[in-house]
mmCIF file of C-alpha atoms in Angstrom:
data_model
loop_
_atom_site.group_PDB
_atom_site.id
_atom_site.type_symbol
_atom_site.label_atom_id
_atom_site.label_comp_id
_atom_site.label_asym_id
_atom_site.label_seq_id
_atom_site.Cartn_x
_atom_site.Cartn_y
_atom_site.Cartn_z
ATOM 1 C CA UNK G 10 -14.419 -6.150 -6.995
ATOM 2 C CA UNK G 11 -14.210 -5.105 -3.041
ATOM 3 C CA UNK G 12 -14.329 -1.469 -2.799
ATOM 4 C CA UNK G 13 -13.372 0.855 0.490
ATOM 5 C CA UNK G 14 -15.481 3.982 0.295
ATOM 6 C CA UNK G 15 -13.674 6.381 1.676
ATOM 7 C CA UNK G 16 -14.244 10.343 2.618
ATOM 8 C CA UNK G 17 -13.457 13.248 2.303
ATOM 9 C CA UNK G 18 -11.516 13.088 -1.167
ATOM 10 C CA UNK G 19 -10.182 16.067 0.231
ATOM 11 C CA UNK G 20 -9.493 18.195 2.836
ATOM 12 C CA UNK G 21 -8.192 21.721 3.503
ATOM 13 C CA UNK G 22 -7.289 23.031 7.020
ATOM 14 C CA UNK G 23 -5.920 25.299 9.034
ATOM 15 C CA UNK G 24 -2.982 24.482 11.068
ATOM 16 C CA UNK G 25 -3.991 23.372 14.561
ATOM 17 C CA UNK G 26 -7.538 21.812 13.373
ATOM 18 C CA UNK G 27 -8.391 18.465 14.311
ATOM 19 C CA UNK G 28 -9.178 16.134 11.183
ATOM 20 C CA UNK G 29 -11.050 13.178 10.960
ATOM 21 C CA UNK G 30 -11.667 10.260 7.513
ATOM 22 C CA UNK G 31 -13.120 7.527 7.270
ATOM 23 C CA UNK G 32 -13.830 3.878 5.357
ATOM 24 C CA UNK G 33 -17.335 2.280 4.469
ATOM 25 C CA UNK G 34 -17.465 -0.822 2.800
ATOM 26 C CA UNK G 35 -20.425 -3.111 2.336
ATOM 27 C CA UNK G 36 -18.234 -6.113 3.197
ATOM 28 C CA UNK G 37 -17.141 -7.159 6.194
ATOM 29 C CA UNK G 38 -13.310 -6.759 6.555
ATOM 30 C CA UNK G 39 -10.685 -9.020 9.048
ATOM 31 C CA UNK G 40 -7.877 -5.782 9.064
ATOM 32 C CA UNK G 41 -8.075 -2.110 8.916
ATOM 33 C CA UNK G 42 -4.805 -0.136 8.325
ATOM 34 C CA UNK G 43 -4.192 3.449 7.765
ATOM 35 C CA UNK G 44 -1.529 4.845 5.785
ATOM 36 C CA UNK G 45 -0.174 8.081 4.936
ATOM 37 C CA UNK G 46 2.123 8.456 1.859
ATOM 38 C CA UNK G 47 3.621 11.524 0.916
ATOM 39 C CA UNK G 48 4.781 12.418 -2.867
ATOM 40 C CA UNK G 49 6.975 10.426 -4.708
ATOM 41 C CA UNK G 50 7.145 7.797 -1.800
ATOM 42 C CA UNK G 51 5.886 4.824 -0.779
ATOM 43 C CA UNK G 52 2.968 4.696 2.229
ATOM 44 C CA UNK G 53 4.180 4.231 5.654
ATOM 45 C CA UNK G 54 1.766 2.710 7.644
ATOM 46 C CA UNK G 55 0.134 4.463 10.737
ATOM 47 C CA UNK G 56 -1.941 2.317 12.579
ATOM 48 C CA UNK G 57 -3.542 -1.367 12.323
ATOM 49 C CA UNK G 58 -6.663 -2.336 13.694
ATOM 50 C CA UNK G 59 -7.573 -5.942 14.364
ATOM 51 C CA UNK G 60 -10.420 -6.322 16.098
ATOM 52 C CA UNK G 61 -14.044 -4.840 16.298
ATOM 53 C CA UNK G 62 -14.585 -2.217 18.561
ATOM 54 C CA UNK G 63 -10.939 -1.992 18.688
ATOM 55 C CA UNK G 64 -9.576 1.982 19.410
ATOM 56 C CA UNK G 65 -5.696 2.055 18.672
ATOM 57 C CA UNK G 66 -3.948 6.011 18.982
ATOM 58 C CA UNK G 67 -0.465 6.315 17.580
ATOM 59 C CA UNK G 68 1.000 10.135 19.392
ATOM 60 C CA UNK G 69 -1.979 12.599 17.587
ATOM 61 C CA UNK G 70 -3.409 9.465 15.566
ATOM 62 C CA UNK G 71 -6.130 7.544 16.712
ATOM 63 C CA UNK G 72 -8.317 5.382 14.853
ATOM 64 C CA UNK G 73 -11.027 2.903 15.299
ATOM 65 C CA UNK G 74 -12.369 -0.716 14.104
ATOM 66 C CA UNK G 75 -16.397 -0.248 13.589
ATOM 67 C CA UNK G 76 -18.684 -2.174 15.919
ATOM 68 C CA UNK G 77 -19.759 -4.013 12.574
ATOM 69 C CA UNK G 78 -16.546 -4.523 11.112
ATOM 70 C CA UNK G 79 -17.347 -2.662 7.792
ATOM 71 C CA UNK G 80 -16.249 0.847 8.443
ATOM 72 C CA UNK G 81 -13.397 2.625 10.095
ATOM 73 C CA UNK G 82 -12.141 6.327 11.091
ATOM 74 C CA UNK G 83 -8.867 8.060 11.434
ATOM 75 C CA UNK G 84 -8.601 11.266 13.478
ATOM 76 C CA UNK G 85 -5.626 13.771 13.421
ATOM 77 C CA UNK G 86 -5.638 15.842 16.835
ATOM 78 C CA UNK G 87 -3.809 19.474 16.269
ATOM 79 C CA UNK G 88 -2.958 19.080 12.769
ATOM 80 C CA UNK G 89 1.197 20.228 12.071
ATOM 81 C CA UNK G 90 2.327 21.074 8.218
ATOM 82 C CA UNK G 91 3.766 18.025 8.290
ATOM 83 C CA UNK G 92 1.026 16.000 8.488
ATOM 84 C CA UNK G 93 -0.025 17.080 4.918
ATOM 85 C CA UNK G 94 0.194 13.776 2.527
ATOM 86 C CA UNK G 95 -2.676 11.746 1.208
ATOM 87 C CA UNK G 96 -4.116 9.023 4.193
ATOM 88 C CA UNK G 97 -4.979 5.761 2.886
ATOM 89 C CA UNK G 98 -7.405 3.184 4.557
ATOM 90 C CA UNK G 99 -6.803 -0.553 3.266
ATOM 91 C CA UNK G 100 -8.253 -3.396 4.585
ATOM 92 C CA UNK G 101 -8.109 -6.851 4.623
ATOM 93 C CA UNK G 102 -11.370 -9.353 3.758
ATOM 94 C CA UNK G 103 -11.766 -12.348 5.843
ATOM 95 C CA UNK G 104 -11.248 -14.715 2.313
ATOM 96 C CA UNK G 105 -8.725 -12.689 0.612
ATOM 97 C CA UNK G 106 -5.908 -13.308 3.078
ATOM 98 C CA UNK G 107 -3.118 -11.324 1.560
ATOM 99 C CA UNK G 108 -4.723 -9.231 -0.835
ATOM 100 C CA UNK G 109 -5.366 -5.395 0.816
ATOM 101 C CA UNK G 110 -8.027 -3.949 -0.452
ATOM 102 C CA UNK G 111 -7.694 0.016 -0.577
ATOM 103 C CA UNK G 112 -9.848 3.136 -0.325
ATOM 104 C CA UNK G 113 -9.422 5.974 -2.625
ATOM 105 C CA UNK G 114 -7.578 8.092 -0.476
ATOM 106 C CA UNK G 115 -7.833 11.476 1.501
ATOM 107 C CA UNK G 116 -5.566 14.265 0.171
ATOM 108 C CA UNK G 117 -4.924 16.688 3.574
ATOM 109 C CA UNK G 118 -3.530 20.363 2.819
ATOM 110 C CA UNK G 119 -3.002 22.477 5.982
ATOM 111 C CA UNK G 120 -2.832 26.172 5.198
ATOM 112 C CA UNK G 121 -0.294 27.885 8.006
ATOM 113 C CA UNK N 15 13.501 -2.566 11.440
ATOM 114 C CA UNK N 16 10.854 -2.154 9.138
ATOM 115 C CA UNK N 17 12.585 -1.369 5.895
ATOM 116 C CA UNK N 18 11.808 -2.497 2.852
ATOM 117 C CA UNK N 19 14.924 -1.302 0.067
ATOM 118 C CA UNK N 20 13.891 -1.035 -3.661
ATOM 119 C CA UNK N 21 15.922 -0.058 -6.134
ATOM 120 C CA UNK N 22 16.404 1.787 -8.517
ATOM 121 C CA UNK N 23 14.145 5.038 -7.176
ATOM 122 C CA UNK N 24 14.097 6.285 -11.238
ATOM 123 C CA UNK N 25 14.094 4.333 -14.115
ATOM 124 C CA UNK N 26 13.517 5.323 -17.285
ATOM 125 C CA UNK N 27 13.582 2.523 -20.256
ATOM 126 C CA UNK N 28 12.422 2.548 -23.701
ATOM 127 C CA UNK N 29 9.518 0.421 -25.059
ATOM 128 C CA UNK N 30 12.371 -2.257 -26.605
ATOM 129 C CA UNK N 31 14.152 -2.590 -23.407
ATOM 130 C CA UNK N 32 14.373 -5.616 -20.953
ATOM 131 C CA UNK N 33 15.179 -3.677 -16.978
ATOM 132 C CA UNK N 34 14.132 -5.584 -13.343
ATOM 133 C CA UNK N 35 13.017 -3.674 -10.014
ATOM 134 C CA UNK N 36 14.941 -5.058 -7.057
ATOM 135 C CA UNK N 37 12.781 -5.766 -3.518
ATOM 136 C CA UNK N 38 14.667 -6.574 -0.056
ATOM 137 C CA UNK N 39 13.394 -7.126 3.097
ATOM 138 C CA UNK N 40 15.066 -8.421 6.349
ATOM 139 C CA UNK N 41 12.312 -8.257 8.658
ATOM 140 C CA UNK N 42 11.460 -12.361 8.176
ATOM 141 C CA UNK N 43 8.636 -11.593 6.806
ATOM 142 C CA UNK N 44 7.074 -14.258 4.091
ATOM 143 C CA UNK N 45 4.697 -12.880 2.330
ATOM 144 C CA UNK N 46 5.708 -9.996 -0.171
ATOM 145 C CA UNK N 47 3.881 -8.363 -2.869
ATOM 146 C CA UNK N 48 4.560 -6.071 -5.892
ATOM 147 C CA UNK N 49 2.133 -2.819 -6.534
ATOM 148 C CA UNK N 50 1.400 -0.179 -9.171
ATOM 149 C CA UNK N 51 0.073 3.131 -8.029
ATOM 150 C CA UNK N 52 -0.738 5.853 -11.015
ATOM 151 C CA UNK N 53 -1.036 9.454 -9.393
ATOM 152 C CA UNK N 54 -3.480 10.307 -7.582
ATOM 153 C CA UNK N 55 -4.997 6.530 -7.050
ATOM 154 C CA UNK N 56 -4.400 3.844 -4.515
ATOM 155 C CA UNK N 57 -2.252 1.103 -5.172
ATOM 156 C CA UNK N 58 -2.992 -1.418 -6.869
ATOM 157 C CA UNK N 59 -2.181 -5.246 -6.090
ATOM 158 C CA UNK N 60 -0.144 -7.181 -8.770
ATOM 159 C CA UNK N 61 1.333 -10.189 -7.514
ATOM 160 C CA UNK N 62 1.854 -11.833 -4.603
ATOM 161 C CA UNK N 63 4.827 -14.070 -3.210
ATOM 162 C CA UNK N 64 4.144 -16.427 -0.321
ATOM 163 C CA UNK N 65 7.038 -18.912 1.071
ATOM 164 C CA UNK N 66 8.670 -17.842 -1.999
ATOM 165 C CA UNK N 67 6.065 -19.286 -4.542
ATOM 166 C CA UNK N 68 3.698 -17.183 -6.566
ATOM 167 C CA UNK N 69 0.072 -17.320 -5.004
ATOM 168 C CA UNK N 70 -1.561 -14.362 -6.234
ATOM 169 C CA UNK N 71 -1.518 -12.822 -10.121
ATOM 170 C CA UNK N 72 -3.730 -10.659 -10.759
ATOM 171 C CA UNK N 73 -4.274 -10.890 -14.513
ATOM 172 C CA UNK N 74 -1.240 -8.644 -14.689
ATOM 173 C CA UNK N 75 0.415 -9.039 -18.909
ATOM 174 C CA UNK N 76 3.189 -11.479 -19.120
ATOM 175 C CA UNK N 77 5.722 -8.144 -20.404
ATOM 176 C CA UNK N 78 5.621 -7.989 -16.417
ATOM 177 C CA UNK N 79 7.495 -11.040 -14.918
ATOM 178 C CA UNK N 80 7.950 -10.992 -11.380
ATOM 179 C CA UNK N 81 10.741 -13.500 -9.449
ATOM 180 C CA UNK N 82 11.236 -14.772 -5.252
ATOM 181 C CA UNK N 83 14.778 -16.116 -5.793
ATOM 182 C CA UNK N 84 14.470 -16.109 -1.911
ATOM 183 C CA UNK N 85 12.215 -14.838 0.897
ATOM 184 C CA UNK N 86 14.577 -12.008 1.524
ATOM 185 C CA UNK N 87 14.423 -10.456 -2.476
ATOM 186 C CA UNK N 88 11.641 -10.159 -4.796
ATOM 187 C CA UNK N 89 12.529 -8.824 -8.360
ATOM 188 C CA UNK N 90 10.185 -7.713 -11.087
ATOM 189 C CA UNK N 91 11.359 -8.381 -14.864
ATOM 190 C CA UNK N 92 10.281 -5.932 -17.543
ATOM 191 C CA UNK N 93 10.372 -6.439 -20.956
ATOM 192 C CA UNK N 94 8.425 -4.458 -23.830
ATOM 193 C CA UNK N 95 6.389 -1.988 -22.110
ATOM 194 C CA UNK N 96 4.306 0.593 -22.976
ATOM 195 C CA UNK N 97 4.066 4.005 -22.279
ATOM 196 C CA UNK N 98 1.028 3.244 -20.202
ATOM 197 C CA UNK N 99 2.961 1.371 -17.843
ATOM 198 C CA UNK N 100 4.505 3.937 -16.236
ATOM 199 C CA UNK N 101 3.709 4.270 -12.740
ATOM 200 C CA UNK N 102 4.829 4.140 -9.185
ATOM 201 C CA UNK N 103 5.782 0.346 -9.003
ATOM 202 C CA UNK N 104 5.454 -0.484 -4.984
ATOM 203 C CA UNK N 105 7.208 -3.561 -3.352
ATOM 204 C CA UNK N 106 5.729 -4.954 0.267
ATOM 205 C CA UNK N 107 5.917 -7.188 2.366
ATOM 206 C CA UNK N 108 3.996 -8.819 5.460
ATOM 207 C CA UNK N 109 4.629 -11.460 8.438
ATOM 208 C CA UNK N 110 2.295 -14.050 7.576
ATOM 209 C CA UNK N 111 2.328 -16.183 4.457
ATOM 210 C CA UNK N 112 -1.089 -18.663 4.269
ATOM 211 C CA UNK N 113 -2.329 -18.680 7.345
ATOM 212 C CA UNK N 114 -2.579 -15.072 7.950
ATOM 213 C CA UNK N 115 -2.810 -13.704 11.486
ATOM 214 C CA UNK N 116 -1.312 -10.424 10.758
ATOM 215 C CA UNK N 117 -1.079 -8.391 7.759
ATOM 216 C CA UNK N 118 0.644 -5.522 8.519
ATOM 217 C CA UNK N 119 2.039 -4.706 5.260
ATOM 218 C CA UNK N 120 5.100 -2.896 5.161
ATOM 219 C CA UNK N 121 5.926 -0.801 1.735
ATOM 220 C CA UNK N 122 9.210 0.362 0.120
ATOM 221 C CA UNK N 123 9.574 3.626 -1.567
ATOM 222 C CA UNK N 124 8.898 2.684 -4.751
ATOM 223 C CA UNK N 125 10.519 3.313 -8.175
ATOM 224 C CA UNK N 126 9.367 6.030 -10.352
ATOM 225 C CA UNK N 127 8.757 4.016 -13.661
ATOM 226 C CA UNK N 128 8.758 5.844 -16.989
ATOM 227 C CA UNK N 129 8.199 4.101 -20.106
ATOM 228 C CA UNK N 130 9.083 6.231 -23.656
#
């Protein structure tokens, strides 16, 4: 099936640090949304991107829709504790029109 | 308001037992879709309601039966499960139905599935 590379699998900060992920895929994707879920909930979506090119910042968020419409990057400006959680990138392919198609995820920890 | 309600957050249920997940939605939207996210993975796409009519299974074993009584509720049936099943069991749902212009997919919290 579609797969959404996505990196780092991991990351540990300091507060204050900027943070950036991102999404490769070799196909070519309609949709890219980020979402952050923290334990025991469900993800709340952060930002949607719809069109190539497109650069769409939500407060310290900002994220972008590659040029080629396979990749895409999510930066965190002045990371807060709160911001820990694992960041999801999903996106949608141009023939699967309701069917999301998920990266592995990005687990944040932000040391104080 | 872009709430998605499931219920029950916990459920617990033996391998003999028949329980349902409850889905609501009153943002309009059409298109809604059960998930099942095991820690530490994404989620992972079972079904998918559009207009209220199944469109998308995902080879997902009948002992999971999911319903659209209308395009406010989606329920999910369970019956004979197995340990294996349990999971974070994620309800969604979107604005567009077929023809999709945007898929901004909103998610519920989820209920905490465990199967003994």
């Amino acid at each position: 099936g579609q797969q959404l590379n996505q990196s780092p699998q991991s990351m540990f900060i300091q507060e204050g640090e900027d943070v950036s992920m991102n999404c490769t895929s070799s196909s070519i994707f309609n949709t890219w949304l980020w979402y952050k879920q923290d334990p025991g909930e469900g993800p709340v979506l952060l930002i949607a991107l719809y069109k190539a090119g497109e650069l769409t910042s939500n407060g310290r968020l900002t994220a972008q829709f590659g040029t080629t419409r396979k990749d895409s990057f999510l930066n965190i400006s002045a990371s807060i504790p709160s911001d820990v959680g694992i960041y999801f990138c999903a996106g949608q392919l141009p023939s699967g029109a309701q069917k999301l198609v998920f990266g592995q995820g990005t687990r944040l920890t932000i040391n104080p | 308001d872009t709430e998605v309600t499931q219920t029950p957050k916990h459920l617990v249920m033996g391998m003999t037992n028949k329980k349902s997940l409850k889905c609501e939605q009153h943002m309009g939207h059409r298109a809604m879709y059960w998930y099942k996210q095991k820690a530490k993975k994404p989620p992972e796409l079972m079904f998918v309601y559009s207009y209220e009519k199944l469109s998308i299974n995902e080879s997902v074993p009948s002992r999971f039966s999911p319903e659209c009584p209308n395009s406010s509720l989606l329920n999910l049936h369970l019956h004979a499960l197995q340990p294996e099943d349990s999971a974070l069991y994620l309800c969604a749902s979107s604005q567009e139905g077929f023809s999709v212009t945007s898929t901004e997919a909103f998610f519920g919290q989820g209920t905490r599935l465990t199967v003994v």
